[in-house]
mmCIF file of C-alpha atoms in Angstrom:
data_model
loop_
_atom_site.group_PDB
_atom_site.id
_atom_site.type_symbol
_atom_site.label_atom_id
_atom_site.label_comp_id
_atom_site.label_asym_id
_atom_site.label_seq_id
_atom_site.Cartn_x
_atom_site.Cartn_y
_atom_site.Cartn_z
ATOM 1 C CA VAL A 23 -0.072 -0.218 -0.183
ATOM 2 C CA GLN A 24 1.072 3.214 -1.125
ATOM 3 C CA LEU A 25 0.570 6.644 -1.406
ATOM 4 C CA GLN A 26 2.646 8.437 -4.202
ATOM 5 C CA ALA A 27 2.312 12.055 -4.690
ATOM 6 C CA SER A 28 3.407 14.267 -7.473
ATOM 7 C CA GLY A 29 3.233 17.741 -9.473
ATOM 8 C CA GLY A 30 5.344 19.751 -7.530
ATOM 9 C CA GLY A 31 7.893 21.956 -8.963
ATOM 10 C CA LEU A 32 9.337 25.737 -9.065
ATOM 11 C CA VAL A 33 7.163 28.433 -9.821
ATOM 12 C CA GLN A 34 7.099 32.205 -9.905
ATOM 13 C CA PRO A 35 4.990 34.410 -7.263
ATOM 14 C CA GLY A 36 0.760 34.344 -8.455
ATOM 15 C CA GLU A 37 1.329 31.336 -10.635
ATOM 16 C CA SER A 38 -0.306 27.877 -9.900
ATOM 17 C CA LEU A 39 0.380 24.143 -9.578
ATOM 18 C CA ARG A 40 -1.773 21.067 -9.266
ATOM 19 C CA LEU A 41 -0.571 18.483 -7.166
ATOM 20 C CA SER A 42 -2.016 14.827 -7.636
ATOM 21 C CA CYS A 43 -1.966 11.801 -5.349
ATOM 22 C CA VAL A 44 -2.767 8.192 -6.004
ATOM 23 C CA ALA A 45 -3.654 5.555 -3.297
ATOM 24 C CA SER A 46 -2.445 2.038 -4.710
ATOM 25 C CA GLY A 47 -2.529 -1.590 -2.995
ATOM 26 C CA SER A 48 -5.380 -4.047 -1.745
ATOM 27 C CA ILE A 49 -7.496 -0.868 -0.412
ATOM 28 C CA TYR A 50 -11.163 -1.567 0.462
ATOM 29 C CA ARG A 51 -12.282 2.030 1.295
ATOM 30 C CA VAL A 52 -10.398 5.463 1.003
ATOM 31 C CA ASN A 53 -11.740 7.434 3.863
ATOM 32 C CA ILE A 54 -10.428 10.947 4.571
ATOM 33 C CA MET A 55 -7.584 12.948 2.518
ATOM 34 C CA ASN A 56 -5.150 15.144 3.348
ATOM 35 C CA TRP A 57 -2.622 17.448 2.216
ATOM 36 C CA PHE A 58 0.234 18.497 4.555
ATOM 37 C CA ARG A 59 2.853 20.825 3.860
ATOM 38 C CA GLN A 60 6.645 21.287 5.813
ATOM 39 C CA ALA A 61 8.856 24.660 5.438
ATOM 40 C CA PRO A 62 12.020 23.749 5.917
ATOM 41 C CA GLY A 63 13.131 24.024 9.605
ATOM 42 C CA LYS A 64 9.077 24.170 10.747
ATOM 43 C CA GLN A 65 6.923 21.986 11.644
ATOM 44 C CA ARG A 66 4.658 19.718 9.084
ATOM 45 C CA LYS A 67 0.965 21.146 9.151
ATOM 46 C CA LEU A 68 -2.438 20.814 7.884
ATOM 47 C CA VAL A 69 -3.424 22.543 4.277
ATOM 48 C CA ALA A 70 -6.257 20.771 3.397
ATOM 49 C CA THR A 71 -8.323 17.941 4.038
ATOM 50 C CA ILE A 72 -11.383 15.984 1.977
ATOM 51 C CA THR A 73 -14.143 13.143 3.375
ATOM 52 C CA ARG A 74 -15.163 10.963 1.230
ATOM 53 C CA GLY A 75 -18.495 12.884 0.881
ATOM 54 C CA SER A 76 -16.066 15.563 -0.638
ATOM 55 C CA ALA A 77 -16.885 18.235 2.496
ATOM 56 C CA THR A 78 -13.721 20.119 2.736
ATOM 57 C CA ASP A 79 -11.581 22.107 4.906
ATOM 58 C CA LEU A 80 -8.750 24.389 4.539
ATOM 59 C CA ALA A 81 -6.383 26.194 6.444
ATOM 60 C CA ASP A 82 -6.737 29.839 7.151
ATOM 61 C CA SER A 83 -3.550 30.619 5.143
ATOM 62 C CA VAL A 84 -4.580 29.066 1.985
ATOM 63 C CA LYS A 85 -8.667 29.794 1.734
ATOM 64 C CA GLY A 86 -9.702 31.181 -1.603
ATOM 65 C CA ARG A 87 -6.036 30.223 -3.082
ATOM 66 C CA PHE A 88 -6.276 26.344 -2.825
ATOM 67 C CA THR A 89 -8.493 24.104 -3.445
ATOM 68 C CA ILE A 90 -9.008 20.648 -2.617
ATOM 69 C CA SER A 91 -10.961 17.372 -4.811
ATOM 70 C CA ARG A 92 -10.993 13.960 -4.961
ATOM 71 C CA ASP A 93 -11.964 11.146 -7.467
ATOM 72 C CA ASN A 94 -13.251 7.879 -5.178
ATOM 73 C CA ALA A 95 -12.924 5.505 -8.506
ATOM 74 C CA LYS A 96 -9.304 6.664 -8.850
ATOM 75 C CA LYS A 97 -8.387 6.626 -4.937
ATOM 76 C CA MET A 98 -7.135 10.213 -6.160
ATOM 77 C CA VAL A 99 -6.741 13.512 -4.123
ATOM 78 C CA TYR A 100 -5.810 16.697 -5.894
ATOM 79 C CA LEU A 101 -4.693 20.378 -4.360
ATOM 80 C CA GLN A 102 -5.158 23.022 -7.084
ATOM 81 C CA MET A 103 -2.691 25.779 -5.897
ATOM 82 C CA ASN A 104 -2.977 29.424 -7.448
ATOM 83 C CA SER A 105 -1.867 32.788 -6.642
ATOM 84 C CA LEU A 106 1.127 30.850 -4.961
ATOM 85 C CA LYS A 107 3.158 32.863 -2.735
ATOM 86 C CA PRO A 108 6.810 32.473 -1.558
ATOM 87 C CA GLU A 109 5.556 31.012 1.844
ATOM 88 C CA ASP A 110 3.886 28.278 0.049
ATOM 89 C CA THR A 111 7.174 26.739 -0.417
ATOM 90 C CA ALA A 112 7.068 23.416 1.184
ATOM 91 C CA VAL A 113 7.460 20.013 0.550
ATOM 92 C CA TYR A 114 3.776 18.686 0.507
ATOM 93 C CA TYR A 115 2.784 15.756 1.627
ATOM 94 C CA CYS A 116 -0.677 13.511 0.993
ATOM 95 C CA ASN A 117 -1.996 11.812 4.076
ATOM 96 C CA ALA A 118 -4.891 9.308 3.543
ATOM 97 C CA ASP A 119 -7.237 6.935 6.121
ATOM 98 C CA LEU A 120 -7.440 3.781 4.419
ATOM 99 C CA LEU A 121 -9.125 0.474 5.204
ATOM 100 C CA LEU A 122 -7.645 -2.117 3.631
ATOM 101 C CA TYR A 123 -9.118 -5.659 2.665
ATOM 102 C CA GLY A 124 -9.084 -7.954 5.443
ATOM 103 C CA SER A 125 -8.369 -5.486 7.780
ATOM 104 C CA ARG A 126 -10.439 -4.414 10.605
ATOM 105 C CA ASN A 127 -9.616 -0.398 11.258
ATOM 106 C CA SER A 128 -8.590 1.826 8.649
ATOM 107 C CA ARG A 129 -5.370 4.024 9.894
ATOM 108 C CA TYR A 130 -3.255 6.895 8.260
ATOM 109 C CA TYR A 131 -0.771 6.385 5.380
ATOM 110 C CA TRP A 132 2.025 8.796 4.029
ATOM 111 C CA GLY A 133 2.876 9.509 0.731
ATOM 112 C CA GLN A 134 6.621 10.634 0.026
ATOM 113 C CA GLY A 135 6.333 14.134 -0.334
ATOM 114 C CA THR A 136 6.692 16.521 -3.307
ATOM 115 C CA LEU A 137 8.576 19.713 -3.361
ATOM 116 C CA VAL A 138 7.061 23.135 -4.053
ATOM 117 C CA THR A 139 9.087 25.676 -4.634
ATOM 118 C CA VAL A 140 7.830 29.586 -5.406
ATOM 119 C CA SER A 141 10.487 31.883 -6.260
ATOM 120 C CA SER A 142 10.917 35.252 -8.974
#
């Protein structure tokens, strides 16, 4: 079972990026999916959350600029990031609550992270 994030890169302030994350393996159901980020020298912080029913919540620092969405059939979550700022520079991690086949309880898994750099 793994979460694979992609889509990071180097962009200028004001530009956009779309991150993607796919869950793969013996997964029966994907519950809540999250995006976290960790800036250099700082703690990892929650950026966006989406439930299986697509209810969303965003950190105040990204409201109005970022959008989280998902495709349950593809077991994917996306983070559309617009009007990027230098302070958005971080490694972005996807995180998901997965129920595996044969398991009684779900648990959270982490992806490997994708680097987003916003700089002129």
